[in-house]
PDB file of C-alpha atoms in Angstrom:
ATOM      1  CA  UNK A   1      -0.341  -0.116   0.417  1.00 56.00           C
ATOM      2  CA  UNK A   2       1.081   3.537  -1.037  1.00 76.00           C
ATOM      3  CA  UNK A   3       0.022   7.045  -0.074  1.00 84.00           C
ATOM      4  CA  UNK A   4      -3.601   7.791  -1.513  1.00 87.00           C
ATOM      5  CA  UNK A   5      -4.594  10.825  -2.855  1.00 94.00           C
ATOM      6  CA  UNK A   6      -8.440  11.147  -2.990  1.00 96.00           C
ATOM      7  CA  UNK A   7     -11.115  12.929  -2.994  1.00 97.00           C
ATOM      8  CA  UNK A   8     -12.736  12.813   0.212  1.00 96.00           C
ATOM      9  CA  UNK A   9     -16.464  12.785   0.203  1.00 97.00           C
ATOM     10  CA  UNK A  10     -19.272  13.225   3.000  1.00 96.00           C
ATOM     11  CA  UNK A  11     -22.380  10.604   3.587  1.00 95.00           C
ATOM     12  CA  UNK A  12     -24.278  10.701   6.956  1.00 92.00           C
ATOM     13  CA  UNK A  13     -21.732  12.594   9.671  1.00 93.00           C
ATOM     14  CA  UNK A  14     -18.755  10.173   8.355  1.00 93.00           C
ATOM     15  CA  UNK A  15     -16.115  11.099   5.511  1.00 94.00           C
ATOM     16  CA  UNK A  16     -15.136   8.445   2.870  1.00 95.00           C
ATOM     17  CA  UNK A  17     -12.241   8.767   0.869  1.00 96.00           C
ATOM     18  CA  UNK A  18     -12.057   8.338  -3.233  1.00 97.00           C
ATOM     19  CA  UNK A  19      -8.950   7.566  -4.662  1.00 96.00           C
ATOM     20  CA  UNK A  20      -8.085  10.241  -7.535  1.00 96.00           C
ATOM     21  CA  UNK A  21      -7.059   7.690 -10.103  1.00 95.00           C
ATOM     22  CA  UNK A  22     -11.038   6.677 -10.016  1.00 96.00           C
ATOM     23  CA  UNK A  23     -12.558  10.013 -10.038  1.00 97.00           C
ATOM     24  CA  UNK A  24     -13.609  11.617 -13.807  1.00 96.00           C
ATOM     25  CA  UNK A  25     -15.047  14.410 -12.213  1.00 96.00           C
ATOM     26  CA  UNK A  26     -17.391  16.082  -9.279  1.00 96.00           C
ATOM     27  CA  UNK A  27     -20.614  17.801 -11.025  1.00 96.00           C
ATOM     28  CA  UNK A  28     -24.202  19.018  -9.555  1.00 94.00           C
ATOM     29  CA  UNK A  29     -27.444  16.836  -9.159  1.00 94.00           C
ATOM     30  CA  UNK A  30     -28.463  17.242 -12.702  1.00 92.00           C
ATOM     31  CA  UNK A  31     -31.831  15.822 -14.587  1.00 92.00           C
ATOM     32  CA  UNK A  32     -31.941  12.065 -13.394  1.00 94.00           C
ATOM     33  CA  UNK A  33     -34.397   9.799 -15.771  1.00 92.00           C
ATOM     34  CA  UNK A  34     -35.674   7.500 -13.258  1.00 91.00           C
ATOM     35  CA  UNK A  35     -35.592   3.713 -14.259  1.00 85.00           C
ATOM     36  CA  UNK A  36     -37.896   1.095 -13.351  1.00 84.00           C
ATOM     37  CA  UNK A  37     -37.329  -2.161 -11.317  1.00 83.00           C
ATOM     38  CA  UNK A  38     -34.301  -1.309 -10.693  1.00 82.00           C
ATOM     39  CA  UNK A  39     -32.743  -0.935  -7.064  1.00 86.00           C
ATOM     40  CA  UNK A  40     -33.669   1.717  -4.552  1.00 87.00           C
ATOM     41  CA  UNK A  41     -29.813   3.381  -4.373  1.00 93.00           C
ATOM     42  CA  UNK A  42     -30.244   3.830  -8.089  1.00 93.00           C
ATOM     43  CA  UNK A  43     -31.665   7.144  -8.650  1.00 94.00           C
ATOM     44  CA  UNK A  44     -31.628   6.848 -12.413  1.00 93.00           C
ATOM     45  CA  UNK A  45     -29.328   7.904 -15.421  1.00 94.00           C
ATOM     46  CA  UNK A  46     -27.842  11.295 -15.935  1.00 95.00           C
ATOM     47  CA  UNK A  47     -26.190  12.581 -19.345  1.00 93.00           C
ATOM     48  CA  UNK A  48     -22.712  14.178 -17.782  1.00 92.00           C
ATOM     49  CA  UNK A  49     -19.986  15.235 -20.488  1.00 87.00           C
ATOM     50  CA  UNK A  50     -22.008  13.232 -23.699  1.00 86.00           C
ATOM     51  CA  UNK A  51     -22.124  10.314 -20.984  1.00 86.00           C
ATOM     52  CA  UNK A  52     -25.160   8.027 -19.873  1.00 90.00           C
ATOM     53  CA  UNK A  53     -24.281   7.832 -16.313  1.00 95.00           C
ATOM     54  CA  UNK A  54     -26.056   5.880 -13.218  1.00 95.00           C
ATOM     55  CA  UNK A  55     -26.145   7.599 -10.646  1.00 96.00           C
ATOM     56  CA  UNK A  56     -26.200   5.635  -7.386  1.00 96.00           C
ATOM     57  CA  UNK A  57     -27.281   7.240  -4.050  1.00 96.00           C
ATOM     58  CA  UNK A  58     -24.227   6.485  -1.974  1.00 96.00           C
ATOM     59  CA  UNK A  59     -26.357   7.899   1.075  1.00 95.00           C
ATOM     60  CA  UNK A  60     -29.081   5.866   0.750  1.00 95.00           C
ATOM     61  CA  UNK A  61     -26.278   2.403   0.333  1.00 93.00           C
ATOM     62  CA  UNK A  62     -24.806   3.284   3.448  1.00 93.00           C
ATOM     63  CA  UNK A  63     -27.711   4.826   5.480  1.00 93.00           C
ATOM     64  CA  UNK A  64     -30.715   4.092   3.996  1.00 92.00           C
ATOM     65  CA  UNK A  65     -31.768   8.004   3.643  1.00 93.00           C
ATOM     66  CA  UNK A  66     -31.225  10.024   0.044  1.00 93.00           C
ATOM     67  CA  UNK A  67     -28.850  13.001  -0.140  1.00 94.00           C
ATOM     68  CA  UNK A  68     -31.108  13.842  -3.290  1.00 91.00           C
ATOM     69  CA  UNK A  69     -32.287  17.846  -2.074  1.00 88.00           C
ATOM     70  CA  UNK A  70     -29.432  18.442   0.043  1.00 91.00           C
ATOM     71  CA  UNK A  71     -27.946  21.757  -1.014  1.00 89.00           C
ATOM     72  CA  UNK A  72     -24.507  20.682  -0.578  1.00 91.00           C
ATOM     73  CA  UNK A  73     -25.071  17.453  -2.672  1.00 95.00           C
ATOM     74  CA  UNK A  74     -22.684  16.505  -5.252  1.00 97.00           C
ATOM     75  CA  UNK A  75     -22.262  13.699  -7.889  1.00 97.00           C
ATOM     76  CA  UNK A  76     -18.903  12.173  -7.728  1.00 98.00           C
ATOM     77  CA  UNK A  77     -17.982  10.525 -11.688  1.00 97.00           C
ATOM     78  CA  UNK A  78     -15.849   7.453 -11.034  1.00 97.00           C
ATOM     79  CA  UNK A  79     -14.477   4.823 -13.537  1.00 93.00           C
ATOM     80  CA  UNK A  80     -15.053   0.976 -12.924  1.00 90.00           C
ATOM     81  CA  UNK A  81     -14.132  -1.615 -15.096  1.00 85.00           C
ATOM     82  CA  UNK A  82     -17.504  -1.099 -16.857  1.00 81.00           C
ATOM     83  CA  UNK A  83     -18.628   1.747 -16.690  1.00 88.00           C
ATOM     84  CA  UNK A  84     -19.051   5.389 -15.206  1.00 93.00           C
ATOM     85  CA  UNK A  85     -20.809   5.326 -11.998  1.00 95.00           C
ATOM     86  CA  UNK A  86     -21.933   8.973 -10.325  1.00 97.00           C
ATOM     87  CA  UNK A  87     -21.927   8.697  -6.278  1.00 97.00           C
ATOM     88  CA  UNK A  88     -24.075  11.155  -4.945  1.00 97.00           C
ATOM     89  CA  UNK A  89     -22.749  12.184  -1.667  1.00 97.00           C
ATOM     90  CA  UNK A  90     -23.631  15.164   0.878  1.00 96.00           C
ATOM     91  CA  UNK A  91     -20.736  16.943   0.024  1.00 95.00           C
ATOM     92  CA  UNK A  92     -16.979  16.461  -2.136  1.00 95.00           C
ATOM     93  CA  UNK A  93     -14.725  18.588   0.741  1.00 87.00           C
ATOM     94  CA  UNK A  94     -11.471  18.359  -0.836  1.00 94.00           C
ATOM     95  CA  UNK A  95      -8.659  16.453  -2.254  1.00 95.00           C
ATOM     96  CA  UNK A  96      -6.122  14.945   0.602  1.00 94.00           C
ATOM     97  CA  UNK A  97      -3.103  13.165   0.469  1.00 93.00           C
ATOM     98  CA  UNK A  98      -3.311  10.296   2.850  1.00 91.00           C
ATOM     99  CA  UNK A  99       0.232   8.977   4.331  1.00 90.00           C
ATOM    100  CA  UNK A 100       0.344   5.164   3.852  1.00 88.00           C
ATOM    101  CA  UNK A 101       1.371   5.196   7.457  1.00 88.00           C
ATOM    102  CA  UNK A 102      -1.480   6.305   8.974  1.00 87.00           C
ATOM    103  CA  UNK A 103      -3.598   3.989   7.249  1.00 86.00           C
ATOM    104  CA  UNK A 104      -5.144   0.736   8.575  1.00 83.00           C
ATOM    105  CA  UNK A 105      -7.392  -2.514   7.129  1.00 75.00           C
ATOM    106  CA  UNK A 106      -7.629  -4.033  10.512  1.00 65.00           C
ATOM    107  CA  UNK A 107     -11.577  -4.308  11.401  1.00 58.00           C
ATOM    108  CA  UNK A 108     -12.517  -3.812   7.977  1.00 58.00           C
ATOM    109  CA  UNK A 109     -12.057  -7.482   6.563  1.00 53.00           C
ATOM    110  CA  UNK A 110     -14.435  -8.904   9.254  1.00 51.00           C
ATOM    111  CA  UNK A 111     -17.405  -6.592   8.460  1.00 59.00           C
ATOM    112  CA  UNK A 112     -18.183  -8.594   4.872  1.00 63.00           C
ATOM    113  CA  UNK A 113     -21.513  -6.529   4.245  1.00 71.00           C
ATOM    114  CA  UNK A 114     -19.019  -3.303   3.106  1.00 79.00           C
ATOM    115  CA  UNK A 115     -16.062  -5.121   1.274  1.00 84.00           C
ATOM    116  CA  UNK A 116     -15.881  -2.055  -0.956  1.00 89.00           C
ATOM    117  CA  UNK A 117     -14.268  -0.406   2.487  1.00 87.00           C
ATOM    118  CA  UNK A 118     -10.715  -1.253   1.917  1.00 86.00           C
ATOM    119  CA  UNK A 119      -8.709   0.821   4.763  1.00 86.00           C
ATOM    120  CA  UNK A 120      -9.009   3.690   7.084  1.00 87.00           C
ATOM    121  CA  UNK A 121      -7.057   6.470   7.290  1.00 88.00           C
ATOM    122  CA  UNK A 122      -6.618   7.580  11.026  1.00 86.00           C
ATOM    123  CA  UNK A 123      -5.608  11.218  10.519  1.00 87.00           C
ATOM    124  CA  UNK A 124      -4.957  13.471  13.680  1.00 86.00           C
ATOM    125  CA  UNK A 125      -8.510  14.730  14.539  1.00 88.00           C
ATOM    126  CA  UNK A 126     -10.647  12.286  12.160  1.00 90.00           C
ATOM    127  CA  UNK A 127     -11.407   8.763  10.609  1.00 89.00           C
ATOM    128  CA  UNK A 128     -11.562   8.942   6.538  1.00 91.00           C
ATOM    129  CA  UNK A 129     -12.963   5.090   5.371  1.00 91.00           C
ATOM    130  CA  UNK A 130     -11.112   4.403   1.657  1.00 92.00           C
ATOM    131  CA  UNK A 131     -14.168   3.292  -0.541  1.00 93.00           C
ATOM    132  CA  UNK A 132     -12.996   1.530  -4.106  1.00 92.00           C
ATOM    133  CA  UNK A 133     -15.462   2.321  -6.697  1.00 93.00           C
ATOM    134  CA  UNK A 134     -14.372  -1.158  -8.581  1.00 91.00           C
ATOM    135  CA  UNK A 135     -15.578  -3.474  -5.680  1.00 91.00           C
ATOM    136  CA  UNK A 136     -18.233  -1.104  -5.026  1.00 91.00           C
ATOM    137  CA  UNK A 137     -19.617  -1.797  -8.597  1.00 90.00           C
ATOM    138  CA  UNK A 138     -18.786  -5.381  -8.732  1.00 89.00           C
ATOM    139  CA  UNK A 139     -20.742  -5.994  -5.032  1.00 87.00           C
ATOM    140  CA  UNK A 140     -23.607  -3.867  -5.301  1.00 87.00           C
ATOM    141  CA  UNK A 141     -26.997  -6.115  -5.948  1.00 84.00           C
ATOM    142  CA  UNK A 142     -28.480  -5.203  -9.187  1.00 84.00           C
ATOM    143  CA  UNK A 143     -25.313  -3.552 -10.589  1.00 86.00           C
ATOM    144  CA  UNK A 144     -25.253  -6.180 -13.516  1.00 85.00           C
ATOM    145  CA  UNK A 145     -28.610  -5.093 -14.490  1.00 85.00           C
ATOM    146  CA  UNK A 146     -27.794  -1.521 -14.349  1.00 85.00           C
ATOM    147  CA  UNK A 147     -25.098  -2.095 -16.510  1.00 86.00           C
ATOM    148  CA  UNK A 148     -27.136  -3.548 -19.319  1.00 87.00           C
ATOM    149  CA  UNK A 149     -29.421  -1.300 -18.765  1.00 87.00           C
ATOM    150  CA  UNK A 150     -27.050   1.379 -20.016  1.00 85.00           C
ATOM    151  CA  UNK A 151     -25.349  -0.542 -22.481  1.00 87.00           C
ATOM    152  CA  UNK A 152     -29.256  -1.495 -24.247  1.00 87.00           C
ATOM    153  CA  UNK A 153     -29.183   2.670 -24.284  1.00 85.00           C
ATOM    154  CA  UNK A 154     -26.493   3.148 -25.851  1.00 83.00           C
ATOM    155  CA  UNK A 155     -27.281   0.742 -28.409  1.00 87.00           C
ATOM    156  CA  UNK A 156     -30.562   2.626 -29.144  1.00 87.00           C
ATOM    157  CA  UNK A 157     -28.808   5.741 -29.458  1.00 81.00           C
ATOM    158  CA  UNK A 158     -26.846   4.478 -32.261  1.00 77.00           C
TER     159      UNK A 158
END
Protein backbone atom coordinates (compact mmCIF):
# COMPACT_ATOMS: atom_id res chain seq x y z
CA UNK A 1 0.00 0.00 0.00
CA UNK A 2 1.27 3.48 -0.87
CA UNK A 3 0.17 6.96 0.07
CA UNK A 4 -3.33 7.66 -1.25
CA UNK A 5 -4.42 10.90 -2.93
CA UNK A 6 -8.19 10.96 -2.53
CA UNK A 7 -11.32 13.05 -2.91
CA UNK A 8 -12.92 13.35 0.54
CA UNK A 9 -16.71 13.09 0.50
CA UNK A 10 -19.32 13.16 3.23
CA UNK A 11 -22.19 10.75 3.83
CA UNK A 12 -24.05 10.84 7.12
CA UNK A 13 -21.67 12.31 9.68
CA UNK A 14 -18.73 10.35 8.27
CA UNK A 15 -16.01 11.10 5.77
CA UNK A 16 -15.04 8.74 2.97
CA UNK A 17 -12.10 8.83 0.58
CA UNK A 18 -12.32 7.93 -3.10
CA UNK A 19 -8.89 7.53 -4.73
CA UNK A 20 -8.37 10.29 -7.31
CA UNK A 21 -7.25 7.85 -10.00
CA UNK A 22 -10.85 6.53 -10.09
CA UNK A 23 -12.48 10.00 -10.11
CA UNK A 24 -13.45 11.46 -13.48
CA UNK A 25 -15.26 14.60 -12.28
CA UNK A 26 -17.39 16.14 -9.55
CA UNK A 27 -20.74 17.53 -10.66
CA UNK A 28 -23.95 19.03 -9.32
CA UNK A 29 -26.95 16.73 -9.50
CA UNK A 30 -28.82 17.54 -12.69
CA UNK A 31 -31.76 15.99 -14.54
CA UNK A 32 -31.96 12.30 -13.63
CA UNK A 33 -34.13 9.96 -15.67
CA UNK A 34 -35.50 7.24 -13.37
CA UNK A 35 -35.26 3.57 -14.31
CA UNK A 36 -38.11 1.35 -13.10
CA UNK A 37 -37.57 -1.99 -11.34
CA UNK A 38 -33.98 -1.39 -10.27
CA UNK A 39 -32.61 -1.07 -6.72
CA UNK A 40 -33.68 1.86 -4.48
CA UNK A 41 -30.13 3.22 -4.36
CA UNK A 42 -30.20 3.87 -8.12
CA UNK A 43 -31.71 7.30 -8.79
CA UNK A 44 -31.56 6.84 -12.55
CA UNK A 45 -29.43 7.95 -15.47
CA UNK A 46 -27.90 11.39 -15.93
CA UNK A 47 -26.10 12.63 -19.01
CA UNK A 48 -22.70 14.00 -17.99
CA UNK A 49 -20.30 15.23 -20.67
CA UNK A 50 -22.03 13.17 -23.35
CA UNK A 51 -21.85 9.98 -21.22
CA UNK A 52 -24.88 8.15 -19.84
CA UNK A 53 -24.06 7.78 -16.13
CA UNK A 54 -26.09 5.75 -13.59
CA UNK A 55 -26.43 7.80 -10.39
CA UNK A 56 -26.07 5.75 -7.20
CA UNK A 57 -27.20 7.43 -3.99
CA UNK A 58 -24.25 6.59 -1.73
CA UNK A 59 -26.11 8.01 1.26
CA UNK A 60 -28.93 5.52 0.54
CA UNK A 61 -26.46 2.63 0.18
CA UNK A 62 -24.77 3.40 3.50
CA UNK A 63 -27.52 4.85 5.68
CA UNK A 64 -30.89 4.13 4.03
CA UNK A 65 -31.73 7.79 3.38
CA UNK A 66 -31.24 9.93 0.30
CA UNK A 67 -28.74 12.72 -0.35
CA UNK A 68 -31.05 14.05 -3.06
CA UNK A 69 -32.30 17.51 -2.17
CA UNK A 70 -29.33 18.46 0.05
CA UNK A 71 -27.92 21.84 -1.00
CA UNK A 72 -24.27 20.73 -1.03
CA UNK A 73 -24.92 17.31 -2.61
CA UNK A 74 -22.48 16.38 -5.37
CA UNK A 75 -22.13 13.58 -7.87
CA UNK A 76 -18.65 12.09 -7.88
CA UNK A 77 -18.26 10.42 -11.26
CA UNK A 78 -15.93 7.43 -11.10
CA UNK A 79 -14.61 5.04 -13.72
CA UNK A 80 -15.04 1.35 -13.01
CA UNK A 81 -14.02 -1.53 -15.22
CA UNK A 82 -17.31 -1.62 -17.13
CA UNK A 83 -18.82 1.86 -16.94
CA UNK A 84 -18.86 5.31 -15.41
CA UNK A 85 -20.98 5.57 -12.26
CA UNK A 86 -21.97 8.66 -10.32
CA UNK A 87 -21.97 8.50 -6.53
CA UNK A 88 -24.35 11.03 -4.98
CA UNK A 89 -22.84 12.25 -1.71
CA UNK A 90 -23.79 14.98 0.77
CA UNK A 91 -20.63 16.94 -0.04
CA UNK A 92 -17.33 16.61 -1.85
CA UNK A 93 -15.02 18.49 0.47
CA UNK A 94 -11.37 18.38 -0.55
CA UNK A 95 -8.53 16.46 -2.10
CA UNK A 96 -6.22 15.00 0.51
CA UNK A 97 -2.92 13.13 0.51
CA UNK A 98 -3.20 10.31 3.05
CA UNK A 99 0.17 8.91 4.20
CA UNK A 100 0.47 5.13 4.04
CA UNK A 101 1.60 4.90 7.68
CA UNK A 102 -1.74 6.37 8.85
CA UNK A 103 -3.86 3.70 7.14
CA UNK A 104 -5.06 0.43 8.62
CA UNK A 105 -7.40 -2.30 7.44
CA UNK A 106 -7.81 -4.06 10.78
CA UNK A 107 -11.46 -4.50 11.64
CA UNK A 108 -12.67 -3.87 8.09
CA UNK A 109 -12.03 -7.36 6.76
CA UNK A 110 -14.39 -8.92 9.28
CA UNK A 111 -17.33 -6.88 8.04
CA UNK A 112 -18.57 -8.56 4.87
CA UNK A 113 -21.45 -6.14 4.19
CA UNK A 114 -19.05 -3.42 3.06
CA UNK A 115 -16.28 -5.14 1.08
CA UNK A 116 -15.77 -1.87 -0.81
CA UNK A 117 -14.24 -0.29 2.32
CA UNK A 118 -10.58 -1.06 1.73
CA UNK A 119 -8.79 0.78 4.54
CA UNK A 120 -9.24 3.45 7.21
CA UNK A 121 -7.08 6.54 7.51
CA UNK A 122 -6.59 7.39 11.16
CA UNK A 123 -5.63 11.07 11.02
CA UNK A 124 -4.96 13.30 14.01
CA UNK A 125 -8.52 14.54 14.49
CA UNK A 126 -10.53 12.52 11.96
CA UNK A 127 -11.07 9.01 10.64
CA UNK A 128 -11.68 8.56 6.93
CA UNK A 129 -12.77 5.29 5.32
CA UNK A 130 -11.31 4.59 1.88
CA UNK A 131 -13.82 3.28 -0.69
CA UNK A 132 -12.98 1.28 -3.81
CA UNK A 133 -15.42 2.23 -6.59
CA UNK A 134 -14.44 -0.93 -8.52
CA UNK A 135 -15.31 -3.23 -5.61
CA UNK A 136 -18.47 -1.19 -4.91
CA UNK A 137 -19.68 -1.68 -8.48
CA UNK A 138 -18.76 -5.39 -8.41
CA UNK A 139 -20.54 -6.15 -5.12
CA UNK A 140 -23.74 -4.10 -5.10
CA UNK A 141 -26.83 -6.11 -5.90
CA UNK A 142 -28.30 -5.06 -9.22
CA UNK A 143 -25.16 -3.57 -10.78
CA UNK A 144 -25.18 -6.17 -13.58
CA UNK A 145 -28.73 -5.11 -14.43
CA UNK A 146 -27.70 -1.45 -14.39
CA UNK A 147 -24.75 -2.16 -16.69
CA UNK A 148 -27.00 -4.07 -19.11
CA UNK A 149 -29.56 -1.25 -19.09
CA UNK A 150 -26.90 1.40 -19.85
CA UNK A 151 -25.48 -0.76 -22.66
CA UNK A 152 -28.98 -1.18 -24.15
CA UNK A 153 -29.60 2.59 -23.99
CA UNK A 154 -26.28 3.31 -25.70
CA UNK A 155 -27.04 0.74 -28.42
CA UNK A 156 -30.42 2.41 -29.06
CA UNK A 157 -28.77 5.80 -29.43
CA UNK A 158 -26.51 4.55 -32.23
